[in-house]
Coordinates of N, CA and C in Angstrom, one line a residue:
M1281 N 57.5 37.1 6.9 CA 57.1 36.5 8.0 C 57.6 38.4 9.0
S1282 N 57.1 38.5 9.8 CA 56.6 39.4 11.2 C 56.4 39.2 12.5
A1283 N 57.6 39.4 13.5 CA 57.1 39.2 14.7 C 56.7 40.7 14.8
F1284 N 55.8 40.8 15.8 CA 55.6 41.7 16.2 C 54.3 41.7 17.7
T1285 N 53.6 42.8 18.3 CA 53.7 43.5 19.9 C 52.7 44.0 19.4
A1286 N 51.8 43.8 20.3 CA 50.5 44.8 20.1 C 50.2 45.3 21.6
L1287 N 49.7 46.7 22.1 CA 50.0 47.2 23.3 C 48.9 48.6 23.6
I1288 N 48.2 47.9 24.3 CA 46.6 48.7 24.6 C 46.8 49.4 26.4
N1289 N 46.6 50.4 26.1 CA 46.8 51.0 27.5 C 44.9 50.9 28.0
T1290 N 44.6 50.1 28.6 CA 43.1 49.6 28.2 C 42.4 50.8 29.7
D1291 N 43.0 52.2 29.9 CA 42.7 52.5 30.9 C 42.7 54.2 30.1
R1292 N 43.0 54.2 28.9 CA 43.1 54.8 27.7 C 43.6 56.0 27.5
A1293 N 45.0 55.7 28.2 CA 45.9 56.7 28.3 C 46.7 56.7 27.0
P1294 N 47.4 57.7 26.5 CA 48.3 58.0 25.3 C 49.1 56.7 25.3
L1295 N 49.6 56.3 24.3 CA 50.5 55.3 23.8 C 51.7 55.8 24.1
D1296 N 52.7 55.6 24.8 CA 54.4 56.0 24.9 C 55.1 54.7 23.6
E1297 N 55.1 55.7 22.2 CA 55.6 55.4 21.1 C 57.3 54.6 21.5
S1298 N 58.2 55.3 22.4 CA 58.8 55.1 22.7 C 59.1 53.5 23.1
L1299 N 58.0 52.8 24.4 CA 58.8 52.4 25.2 C 57.7 51.1 24.0
L1300 N 57.4 51.7 23.2 CA 56.3 50.6 22.0 C 57.4 49.7 21.1
R1301 N 58.2 51.4 20.8 CA 59.7 50.8 19.7 C 60.9 49.6 21.1
A1302 N 60.6 50.1 22.1 CA 61.6 49.6 23.0 C 61.6 48.2 23.3
L1303 N 60.2 47.3 23.1 CA 59.9 46.3 23.3 C 60.9 45.2 22.6
S1304 N 60.6 45.9 21.3 CA 61.1 44.7 20.8 C 63.1 44.4 20.3
G1305 N 63.4 46.1 20.8 CA 64.8 45.9 20.9 C 65.5 45.7 19.4
V1306 N 64.5 46.2 18.2 CA 65.1 46.0 17.5 C 65.0 47.6 16.5
T1307 N 66.4 47.7 15.8 CA 66.4 48.8 15.4 C 65.1 49.1 14.2
Q1308 N 64.7 48.1 13.4 CA 64.5 48.4 12.3 C 62.6 48.3 12.8
T1309 N 62.0 48.7 13.2 CA 60.9 48.9 13.7 C 59.9 49.3 13.3
Q1310 N 58.7 48.6 12.6 CA 58.0 49.8 12.5 C 57.0 49.7 13.3
V1311 N 56.1 51.3 13.2 CA 55.1 51.0 14.6 C 54.5 52.3 13.8
R1312 N 52.8 52.1 14.7 CA 51.9 52.5 14.3 C 50.9 52.6 15.7
I1313 N 50.0 53.8 15.3 CA 49.5 53.9 16.8 C 48.4 54.7 16.7
D1314 N 47.4 54.2 17.9 CA 46.2 54.7 17.3 C 45.5 55.6 19.0
G1315 N 46.0 56.3 19.6 CA 45.5 56.6 20.6 C 46.3 55.9 21.6
C1316 N 45.5 55.6 22.4 CA 45.8 54.4 23.4 C 46.2 52.7 23.0
V1317 N 46.3 52.7 21.5 CA 46.8 51.5 21.1 C 47.7 51.5 20.6
G1318 N 48.5 50.6 20.0 CA 49.7 50.4 19.0 C 50.5 49.4 19.0
M1319 N 51.0 49.2 17.2 CA 51.8 48.4 17.1 C 52.7 48.3 17.2
A1320 N 53.5 47.1 16.8 CA 55.1 47.6 16.5 C 55.6 45.9 15.9
T1321 N 56.4 46.1 15.2 CA 56.6 44.9 13.9 C 58.7 44.8 13.6
A1322 N 58.9 44.0 13.5 CA 60.5 43.8 13.0 C 60.0 43.1 11.6
S1323 N 59.6 43.2 10.5 CA 59.1 43.3 9.6 C 60.1 42.3 8.6
I1324 N 59.9 41.3 7.8 CA 61.0 40.1 7.4 C 60.3 39.9 6.2
G1325 N 59.8 40.9 5.1 CA 58.6 40.6 4.2 C 57.5 41.2 4.5
D1326 N 56.4 41.3 4.3 CA 55.4 41.2 4.9 C 55.2 42.3 5.8
G1327 N 54.5 43.7 6.2 CA 54.5 44.4 7.2 C 53.3 44.9 7.8
F1328 N 52.9 46.5 8.5 CA 51.8 46.2 8.5 C 50.6 46.5 6.7
D1329 N 49.6 46.3 6.8 CA 48.6 46.7 5.6 C 47.5 47.0 6.2
G1330 N 46.8 47.9 5.5 CA 45.3 48.7 5.7 C 44.5 47.4 4.2
G1331 N 45.2 46.6 3.7 CA 44.1 46.1 2.7 C 44.1 46.9 1.7
P1332 N 43.0 45.6 0.4 CA 43.0 46.8 -1.1 C 41.4 47.7 -0.3
S1333 N 40.5 46.9 0.7 CA 38.9 47.5 1.1 C 39.3 48.7 2.0
S1334 N 40.8 48.7 2.4 CA 40.2 49.8 3.6 C 41.2 51.0 3.2
A1335 N 41.2 51.7 2.5 CA 41.7 53.0 2.1 C 41.8 53.9 3.2
D1336 N 41.1 53.7 4.1 CA 41.1 55.0 5.0 C 42.0 54.8 6.2
S1337 N 42.7 53.0 6.6 CA 43.7 52.1 6.8 C 42.6 52.3 8.1
R1338 N 41.5 51.8 8.5 CA 41.0 52.2 9.7 C 41.1 50.7 10.2
V1339 N 41.9 50.1 9.7 CA 41.6 48.6 9.9 C 43.4 47.7 9.6
W1340 N 44.0 48.0 10.1 CA 45.1 47.2 9.7 C 45.8 46.1 10.8
A1341 N 46.6 45.4 10.3 CA 47.3 44.1 10.5 C 48.2 43.9 10.4
V1342 N 49.1 42.9 11.3 CA 50.7 41.9 10.9 C 50.2 40.6 10.9
I1343 N 51.1 39.9 10.7 CA 50.6 38.7 10.3 C 52.3 37.6 10.1
D1344 N 52.3 36.6 11.1 CA 53.7 36.1 11.3 C 53.6 35.0 11.0
G1345 N 54.0 34.5 9.8 CA 54.1 33.0 9.1 C 53.5 33.2 8.0
R1346 N 51.6 32.4 7.2 CA 52.4 32.1 5.9 C 50.8 31.7 5.8
L1347 N 49.6 32.1 4.8 CA 48.8 31.1 4.6 C 48.6 30.8 3.2
D1348 N 47.8 29.4 3.4 CA 47.8 28.1 2.9 C 46.5 28.9 1.7
D1349 N 46.7 27.6 1.1 CA 45.1 27.9 -0.1 C 44.5 29.3 0.1
R1350 N 45.5 30.0 -0.7 CA 45.2 31.4 -1.0 C 44.4 31.3 -2.1
E1351 N 44.2 30.2 -3.3 CA 43.0 30.4 -4.6 C 41.9 30.4 -3.6
G1352 N 41.6 29.6 -2.6 CA 40.6 29.2 -2.0 C 40.4 30.4 -1.5
L1353 N 40.9 31.1 -0.8 CA 40.6 32.4 0.3 C 39.8 33.6 -0.6
I1354 N 40.6 33.7 -1.8 CA 40.7 34.8 -2.7 C 39.2 34.5 -3.5
A1355 N 39.1 32.5 -3.8 CA 37.1 32.8 -4.4 C 36.5 33.1 -3.5
A1356 N 36.4 32.6 -2.3 CA 35.8 33.0 -1.2 C 35.4 34.3 -1.4
L1357 N 36.4 35.6 -1.3 CA 36.3 37.1 -1.2 C 36.1 37.3 -2.6
A1358 N 35.7 36.7 -3.3 CA 35.6 37.1 -5.0 C 33.9 38.4 -4.7
A1359 N 33.6 37.8 -4.0 CA 32.0 38.4 -4.0 C 32.1 40.1 -4.0
S1360 N 33.2 40.3 -2.6 CA 33.8 41.7 -2.2 C 34.7 42.0 -2.6
H1361 N 35.4 41.3 -3.4 CA 36.7 41.8 -4.5 C 36.9 41.3 -5.6
R1362 N 37.5 42.5 -6.7 CA 37.7 41.6 -7.7 C 39.1 41.1 -7.6
Q1363 N 39.3 39.0 -8.0 CA 40.2 38.4 -7.8 C 41.4 38.8 -8.2
A1364 N 41.5 39.5 -9.3 CA 42.4 39.7 -10.1 C 43.4 40.7 -9.1
D1365 N 42.4 41.9 -8.4 CA 42.8 42.6 -7.2 C 43.8 41.9 -6.8
L1366 N 43.1 40.6 -5.9 CA 43.7 39.9 -4.8 C 45.3 39.2 -5.2
R1367 N 45.0 38.5 -6.4 CA 46.4 37.4 -6.1 C 47.5 37.9 -6.1
C1368 N 47.6 39.4 -6.1 CA 49.2 39.3 -5.7 C 49.5 40.2 -4.6
V1369 N 48.7 40.5 -4.0 CA 48.7 41.4 -2.0 C 49.5 40.7 -1.7
P1370 N 49.8 40.9 -0.3 CA 50.6 40.1 0.7 C 49.5 39.3 1.2
D1371 N 49.9 38.4 2.3 CA 48.7 37.8 2.7 C 48.2 38.4 4.3
V1372 N 49.4 39.1 4.4 CA 48.0 40.7 5.6 C 47.6 41.4 4.8
A1373 N 47.7 41.6 3.2 CA 46.1 42.1 3.0 C 44.7 41.5 2.7
L1374 N 45.0 39.9 2.8 CA 44.6 39.0 2.8 C 43.2 38.5 3.8
L1375 N 44.8 39.1 4.8 CA 43.5 38.8 6.1 C 42.9 39.8 6.5
V1376 N 43.2 41.1 6.1 CA 42.7 42.4 6.2 C 40.8 42.2 5.5
C1377 N 40.9 41.6 4.5 CA 39.9 41.5 3.7 C 38.7 40.4 4.4
A1378 N 39.6 39.5 4.5 CA 38.6 38.6 4.8 C 38.1 38.7 6.7
Y1379 N 38.5 39.7 7.5 CA 38.2 40.1 8.6 C 37.0 41.3 7.9
E1380 N 37.2 41.6 6.9 CA 36.1 42.9 6.5 C 34.6 42.0 5.7
K1381 N 35.1 41.1 5.5 CA 34.2 40.2 4.8 C 33.5 39.8 6.3
W1382 N 34.4 38.4 7.0 CA 33.8 37.9 8.0 C 33.9 38.2 9.2
G1383 N 34.8 39.5 9.5 CA 34.8 40.0 10.8 C 35.3 38.8 11.9
H1384 N 35.1 38.4 13.2 CA 35.2 37.9 14.6 C 35.7 36.0 13.5
D1385 N 34.5 36.1 12.6 CA 35.0 34.9 12.4 C 36.0 34.8 11.1
C1386 N 36.4 35.2 10.8 CA 37.2 35.2 9.7 C 38.4 34.2 9.1
V1387 N 39.5 34.3 10.6 CA 40.4 33.3 10.9 C 39.2 31.5 10.5
S1388 N 38.2 31.7 11.0 CA 37.7 29.9 10.5 C 37.8 29.6 9.2
H1389 N 37.9 30.8 8.1 CA 38.0 30.8 6.7 C 39.3 30.6 6.4
M1390 N 40.7 30.3 6.9 CA 41.7 30.7 6.9 C 43.0 29.1 7.3
L1391 N 44.0 29.1 6.2 CA 44.6 28.0 6.4 C 46.3 28.4 6.7
G1392 N 46.5 27.6 6.9 CA 48.4 27.3 6.5 C 49.1 28.0 8.8
D1393 N 50.2 28.5 8.1 CA 51.1 28.7 9.4 C 50.8 30.0 9.7
F1394 N 50.4 30.5 11.3 CA 50.4 32.0 11.2 C 50.0 32.0 12.3
S1395 N 50.2 33.2 13.2 CA 49.6 33.7 14.3 C 49.7 35.9 14.0
F1396 N 48.8 36.4 13.9 CA 48.6 37.3 13.7 C 47.9 38.5 15.1
C1397 N 47.6 39.8 14.6 CA 47.5 40.7 15.6 C 46.3 42.1 15.2
L1398 N 45.6 42.1 15.2 CA 44.6 43.1 13.9 C 43.6 43.8 14.7
W1399 N 44.2 45.0 14.1 CA 43.2 45.9 15.3 C 41.8 47.0 14.3
D1400 N 40.6 47.0 14.9 CA 39.7 48.0 13.7 C 39.4 48.6 14.8
A1401 N 39.7 50.0 13.9 CA 40.1 51.1 15.0 C 38.4 51.6 14.9
R1402 N 37.6 51.0 13.8 CA 36.1 51.8 13.6 C 35.5 51.0 15.1
N1403 N 35.8 49.7 15.3 CA 34.8 49.2 16.2 C 35.8 49.1 17.5
R1404 N 36.8 50.3 17.5 CA 37.6 49.7 18.6 C 38.2 47.8 19.1
R1405 N 38.4 47.5 18.4 CA 38.5 46.1 18.4 C 39.7 45.2 18.3
L1406 N 40.7 44.7 19.4 CA 41.5 43.9 18.9 C 41.4 42.6 18.6
L1407 N 41.8 41.6 17.9 CA 41.8 40.4 17.5 C 42.8 39.6 17.0
C1408 N 43.2 38.8 17.7 CA 44.3 37.7 17.6 C 44.0 36.8 17.6
A1409 N 44.7 35.8 16.7 CA 44.7 34.3 16.5 C 45.7 33.5 16.1
R1410 N 45.6 31.8 16.2 CA 46.9 31.4 16.4 C 46.3 30.2 15.3
D1411 N 47.2 29.7 14.6 CA 47.2 28.9 13.1 C 46.3 27.5 14.4
H1412 N 46.1 26.7 13.5 CA 45.4 25.3 13.8 C 46.3 24.2 14.4
F1413 N 47.6 23.9 14.2 CA 48.1 23.6 15.5 C 49.4 24.0 15.6
G1414 N 48.9 25.7 16.1 CA 50.2 26.1 16.8 C 51.6 26.1 16.8
V1415 N 51.9 26.2 15.1 CA 53.4 25.9 14.3 C 53.8 27.6 15.4
K1416 N 53.1 28.9 14.9 CA 53.5 29.9 15.5 C 52.8 30.3 16.7
P1417 N 53.4 31.0 17.2 CA 53.5 31.7 18.9 C 52.9 32.2 19.2
L1418 N 51.7 33.2 19.9 CA 51.5 34.0 20.1 C 51.5 34.0 21.4
Y1419 N 51.4 35.3 22.6 CA 51.6 35.7 23.8 C 50.8 36.7 24.1
Y1420 N 50.0 36.6 25.9 CA 49.9 37.9 25.7 C 50.0 37.7 27.3
A1421 N 49.7 39.1 28.1 CA 49.6 39.6 29.3 C 49.0 40.3 29.6
R1422 N 48.1 40.0 30.7 CA 46.9 41.9 31.1 C 47.3 41.7 32.5
V1423 N 48.1 42.7 32.9 CA 48.3 43.5 33.9 C 48.2 44.9 34.3
G1424 N 47.7 45.4 35.0 CA 47.2 46.1 35.6 C 45.8 46.9 34.5
N1425 N 46.2 48.2 33.8 CA 45.6 48.9 33.0 C 46.7 48.7 31.5
V1426 N 46.9 47.3 31.5 CA 48.3 47.2 30.0 C 47.7 45.9 30.0
L1427 N 47.6 45.8 28.0 CA 47.3 44.3 27.5 C 48.4 44.6 26.6
V1428 N 49.2 43.5 26.9 CA 50.3 43.5 25.8 C 50.5 41.8 25.1
V1429 N 50.4 41.5 23.9 CA 50.4 41.2 22.8 C 51.6 40.1 22.3
S1430 N 52.2 39.4 22.0 CA 53.5 39.3 21.1 C 53.4 38.0 20.3
S1431 N 54.1 38.0 19.3 CA 54.6 36.7 19.0 C 55.6 36.0 19.5
V1432 N 56.8 37.1 19.9 CA 58.0 36.8 20.5 C 58.2 36.8 22.0
L1433 N 58.4 35.7 23.3 CA 58.0 35.8 24.4 C 58.9 36.9 25.0
R1434 N 60.3 36.8 24.2 CA 61.3 37.8 24.3 C 60.9 39.3 24.9
W1435 N 60.2 39.9 23.6 CA 59.7 41.1 23.7 C 58.7 41.5 24.9
L1436 N 57.8 40.1 25.0 CA 56.2 40.5 25.7 C 56.9 40.9 27.0
R1437 N 58.0 39.8 27.8 CA 58.4 40.5 29.0 C 59.9 41.5 28.9
C1438 N 59.6 42.2 28.3 CA 60.8 43.4 28.6 C 59.2 44.7 28.7
H1439 N 58.4 44.9 28.4 CA 57.4 45.1 29.2 C 57.8 45.6 30.6
P1440 N 57.3 46.7 31.4 CA 58.6 47.5 32.6 C 57.3 46.8 33.4
A1441 N 55.8 46.7 32.8 CA 55.1 46.2 33.8 C 54.6 44.2 33.7
V1442 N 55.0 43.6 32.8 CA 55.6 42.1 33.5 C 56.5 42.0 34.5
S1443 N 55.7 40.9 35.2 CA 56.8 40.7 36.5 C 58.0 39.5 35.9
R1444 N 58.8 39.1 36.5 CA 59.7 38.0 35.9 C 59.1 36.5 37.3
T1445 N 58.4 37.2 37.7 CA 57.7 36.0 39.2 C 57.6 34.3 37.6
L1446 N 57.9 33.3 38.2 CA 58.0 32.1 37.7 C 56.8 31.5 38.0
R1447 N 55.6 30.4 37.4 CA 54.9 29.8 37.4 C 55.4 28.2 37.7
H1448 N 55.0 28.5 39.0 CA 56.1 27.0 39.6 C 54.9 25.6 38.9
E1449 N 53.8 25.5 38.7 CA 53.3 24.6 38.1 C 53.6 24.1 36.2
A1450 N 54.2 25.3 36.0 CA 54.7 25.0 34.7 C 56.4 24.6 34.7
I1451 N 56.9 25.1 35.6 CA 58.1 24.9 35.8 C 58.6 23.4 36.4
G1452 N 57.7 23.1 37.2 CA 57.5 21.2 37.2 C 57.3 20.6 35.8
D1453 N 56.5 21.3 35.6 CA 56.1 20.0 34.5 C 57.1 19.7 33.7
F1454 N 57.9 22.0 33.2 CA 58.8 21.4 32.2 C 59.8 20.2 33.2
L1455 N 60.0 20.4 34.4 CA 61.3 19.8 34.7 C 61.2 18.0 34.5
L1456 N 59.6 17.8 35.0 CA 59.2 16.3 35.1 C 59.4 15.7 33.1
F1457 N 58.2 16.6 32.7 CA 57.9 16.4 31.3 C 58.5 16.8 29.8
G1458 N 59.3 17.8 30.5 CA 59.7 18.4 29.3 C 59.1 19.5 28.6
V1459 N 58.1 19.5 28.7 CA 56.7 20.6 28.6 C 56.0 20.8 29.2
C1460 N 55.6 22.2 28.9 CA 54.6 22.9 30.0 C 53.0 21.7 29.4
A1461 N 52.4 21.5 30.5 CA 50.8 20.5 30.5 C 49.9 21.3 29.8
E1462 N 50.2 22.3 30.6 CA 48.7 23.4 29.6 C 48.7 24.2 28.8
P1463 N 48.7 24.5 27.7 CA 48.7 24.7 26.6 C 48.6 26.5 26.5
S1464 N 47.6 27.0 27.5 CA 47.5 27.9 28.0 C 48.1 28.9 28.8
Q1465 N 49.4 28.3 29.3 CA 50.3 29.0 30.1 C 51.5 28.5 29.9
T1466 N 52.8 30.1 29.8 CA 53.8 29.6 30.3 C 54.8 29.7 31.3
A1467 N 55.8 29.4 31.3 CA 57.1 29.4 32.7 C 56.8 31.1 33.6
F1468 N 56.5 31.6 33.0 CA 56.1 32.9 33.5 C 54.5 33.4 34.1
L1469 N 54.3 33.6 35.2 CA 52.5 34.1 36.4 C 52.3 35.2 35.1
D1470 N 52.5 35.9 35.1 CA 51.9 37.0 33.8 C 51.5 36.5 32.9
I1471 N 52.5 35.5 31.9 CA 52.4 35.8 31.0 C 51.2 34.2 30.4
S1472 N 50.6 34.3 29.8 CA 49.9 33.3 28.9 C 50.0 33.1 27.7
R1473 N 49.5 32.2 27.0 CA 49.8 31.4 25.5 C 48.9 31.2 25.4
V1474 N 48.3 31.7 24.1 CA 47.4 31.6 22.8 C 47.2 29.7 22.6
P1475 N 46.5 29.2 23.1 CA 46.7 27.9 22.1 C 46.3 27.9 20.9
P1476 N 46.9 26.7 20.6 CA 46.5 25.9 19.2 C 45.1 26.3 18.6
A1477 N 44.7 26.6 17.5 CA 43.0 26.8 17.2 C 42.5 27.8 18.0
H1478 N 42.9 28.9 18.7 CA 42.2 29.6 19.8 C 42.3 31.4 18.7
R1479 N 41.8 31.6 19.6 CA 41.7 33.7 19.1 C 41.7 34.4 20.6
L1480 N 41.9 35.0 20.4 CA 41.8 36.4 21.3 C 41.5 37.7 20.6
S1481 N 39.9 38.4 21.7 CA 39.7 38.8 21.6 C 39.6 40.3 22.5
Y1482 N 40.0 41.7 21.8 CA 39.6 42.4 23.0 C 38.9 43.9 22.5
S1483 N 37.8 44.1 23.2 CA 37.4 45.0 23.3 C 37.3 46.2 24.4
L1484 N 38.0 47.2 23.6 CA 38.3 48.6 24.6 C 37.0 49.3 25.3
E1485 N 35.4 49.1 24.4 CA 34.5 49.7 25.1 C 34.2 49.4 26.1
L1486 N 34.2 47.8 26.3 CA 33.8 46.6 27.1 C 35.1 46.7 28.6
D1487 N 36.4 46.8 28.0 CA 37.2 46.4 29.1 C 37.3 45.0 29.2
S1488 N 37.2 44.3 27.9 CA 37.1 42.8 28.0 C 38.0 42.0 26.9
T1489 N 38.5 40.7 27.8 CA 39.4 40.1 26.8 C 38.6 38.6 27.0
H1490 N 38.6 38.1 25.7 CA 38.2 37.0 25.3 C 39.4 35.9 24.6
V1491 N 39.1 34.9 24.9 CA 39.7 33.6 24.5 C 38.9 32.2 23.9
D1492 N 38.4 31.9 22.6 CA 37.9 31.2 22.6 C 38.6 30.0 21.2
H1493 N 38.2 29.0 21.4 CA 38.6 28.2 19.9 C 38.0 28.6 18.9
Y1494 N 38.3 28.0 18.1 CA 37.7 28.5 16.2 C 37.7 27.0 15.9
W1495 N 38.3 26.1 15.7 CA 38.2 25.0 15.5 C 38.8 23.8 15.6
A1496 N 38.4 22.6 15.9 CA 39.1 21.5 16.5 C 38.9 20.5 15.3
L1497 N 40.2 19.3 15.9 CA 40.2 18.2 14.5 C 38.5 17.6 15.0
E1498 N 38.4 16.8 13.7 CA 37.1 16.5 14.0 C 37.7 14.8 13.5
C1499 N 37.7 13.8 14.2 CA 38.0 12.4 13.9 C 36.8 11.5 13.3
G1500 N 36.6 11.3 11.9 CA 35.7 10.7 11.4 C 36.0 9.1 11.3
D1501 N 34.8 8.3 11.0 CA 35.0 7.3 10.6 C 36.3 6.7 10.3
C1502 N 36.9 5.4 10.4 CA 38.0 4.7 9.4 C 37.4 4.9 8.3
V1503 N 38.6 4.3 7.9 CA 38.3 4.7 6.4 C 38.9 3.4 5.6
R1504 N 37.6 2.2 5.0 CA 37.9 1.2 4.5 C 37.8 1.0 3.3
F1505 N 39.2 0.4 1.9 CA 38.6 0.2 0.8 C 38.6 -1.4 0.9
A1506 N 38.2 -1.8 -0.5 CA 37.8 -3.4 -0.6 C 39.6 -3.7 -1.6
D1507 N 40.0 -2.6 -2.4 CA 41.2 -3.2 -2.7 C 42.5 -2.1 -2.2
P1508 N 43.3 -2.7 -1.8 CA 44.2 -2.1 -1.3 C 45.0 -0.4 -2.3
R1509 N 45.3 -0.2 -3.5 CA 45.3 0.2 -4.2 C 44.9 1.7 -4.1
E1510 N 44.1 1.5 -3.3 CA 42.7 2.8 -3.4 C 43.5 3.6 -2.1
Y1511 N 44.0 2.6 -0.8 CA 44.7 3.4 -0.3 C 45.5 4.4 -0.4
V1512 N 46.5 4.1 -2.0 CA 47.4 4.8 -2.4 C 47.3 5.7 -3.5
E1513 N 46.1 5.8 -3.8 CA 45.2 6.6 -4.9 C 44.6 7.8 -4.2
Q1514 N 43.8 7.4 -2.4 CA 43.2 8.6 -1.6 C 45.0 8.8 -1.3
F1515 N 45.6 8.8 -1.1 CA 46.5 9.2 0.2 C 47.2 10.7 -1.3
S1516 N 47.9 9.7 -2.1 CA 47.9 10.3 -3.6 C 47.3 11.6 -3.6
H1517 N 46.7 11.3 -3.9 CA 45.0 12.6 -3.9 C 45.4 14.0 -2.8
L1518 N 45.5 13.3 -1.8 CA 45.5 14.5 -0.3 C 46.3 14.7 -0.5
L1519 N 48.2 14.3 -0.7 CA 49.4 14.8 -0.9 C 48.8 16.3 -1.5
R1520 N 48.9 15.8 -3.4 CA 48.4 16.7 -4.0 C 48.1 17.9 -3.2
V1521 N 46.7 17.8 -3.5 CA 45.6 18.5 -2.2 C 47.0 19.6 -1.3
A1522 N 47.4 19.2 -0.8 CA 48.3 19.7 0.3 C 49.3 20.2 -0.3
V1523 N 49.9 19.8 -1.5 CA 51.3 20.4 -2.0 C 50.4 21.8 -2.8
V1524 N 49.1 22.1 -3.1 CA 48.8 22.9 -4.4 C 48.4 23.4 -2.8
D1525 N 48.0 23.5 -1.8 CA 47.3 24.5 -0.7 C 48.4 25.6 -0.3
R1526 N 49.9 24.2 -0.4 CA 50.7 25.3 -0.1 C 51.8 26.5 -1.0

């Protein structure tokens, strides 16, 4: 797992590496910079990876969490990569391979508990996403000529452009209900939250930020079996599938 921060100077000014490192407050921080764009990660396991298909490192990413159903994802990538090459690679490399195959829609082919950040240097695009049920956090702030994205709220708050001003309605929700009612908000006015099953994309060429959902839970028809034992069998089957995916 890797806690991470991505930082973009949207006016294309060169990035200050010392500022990027300071946001994490962690000594062992890995950093990558591409002009006005940079990522920092305090890696526990997987760190940055360009993936088996990105020898030129023009696409690199970091992921906090875990991908499930790796076998299914690898099988779907088989047309572009030899499966034997992918079974032993870390999740972050599979993420890059999925992006190179499906682009912006790669997250629709992924299962697990994750938040990730990916920089496509060829197209000058940032793609970030949060897992289906929001197990892993993901925050962002667009302030002036700066876009900051992080899996750690505290790291994002350390950026000097991000104010400490509180969002009064979020504080009210917390005092009344113990949670913020709006999933896209945080207690801080400058900081937003990427909701579960949503992705955030940023184009440097267009200077545009967009957040949209990639998945919604579908409620199908009620399951009815004539024999009560079939409910147990179906539940056991689904449980086995879930365990194998994990």
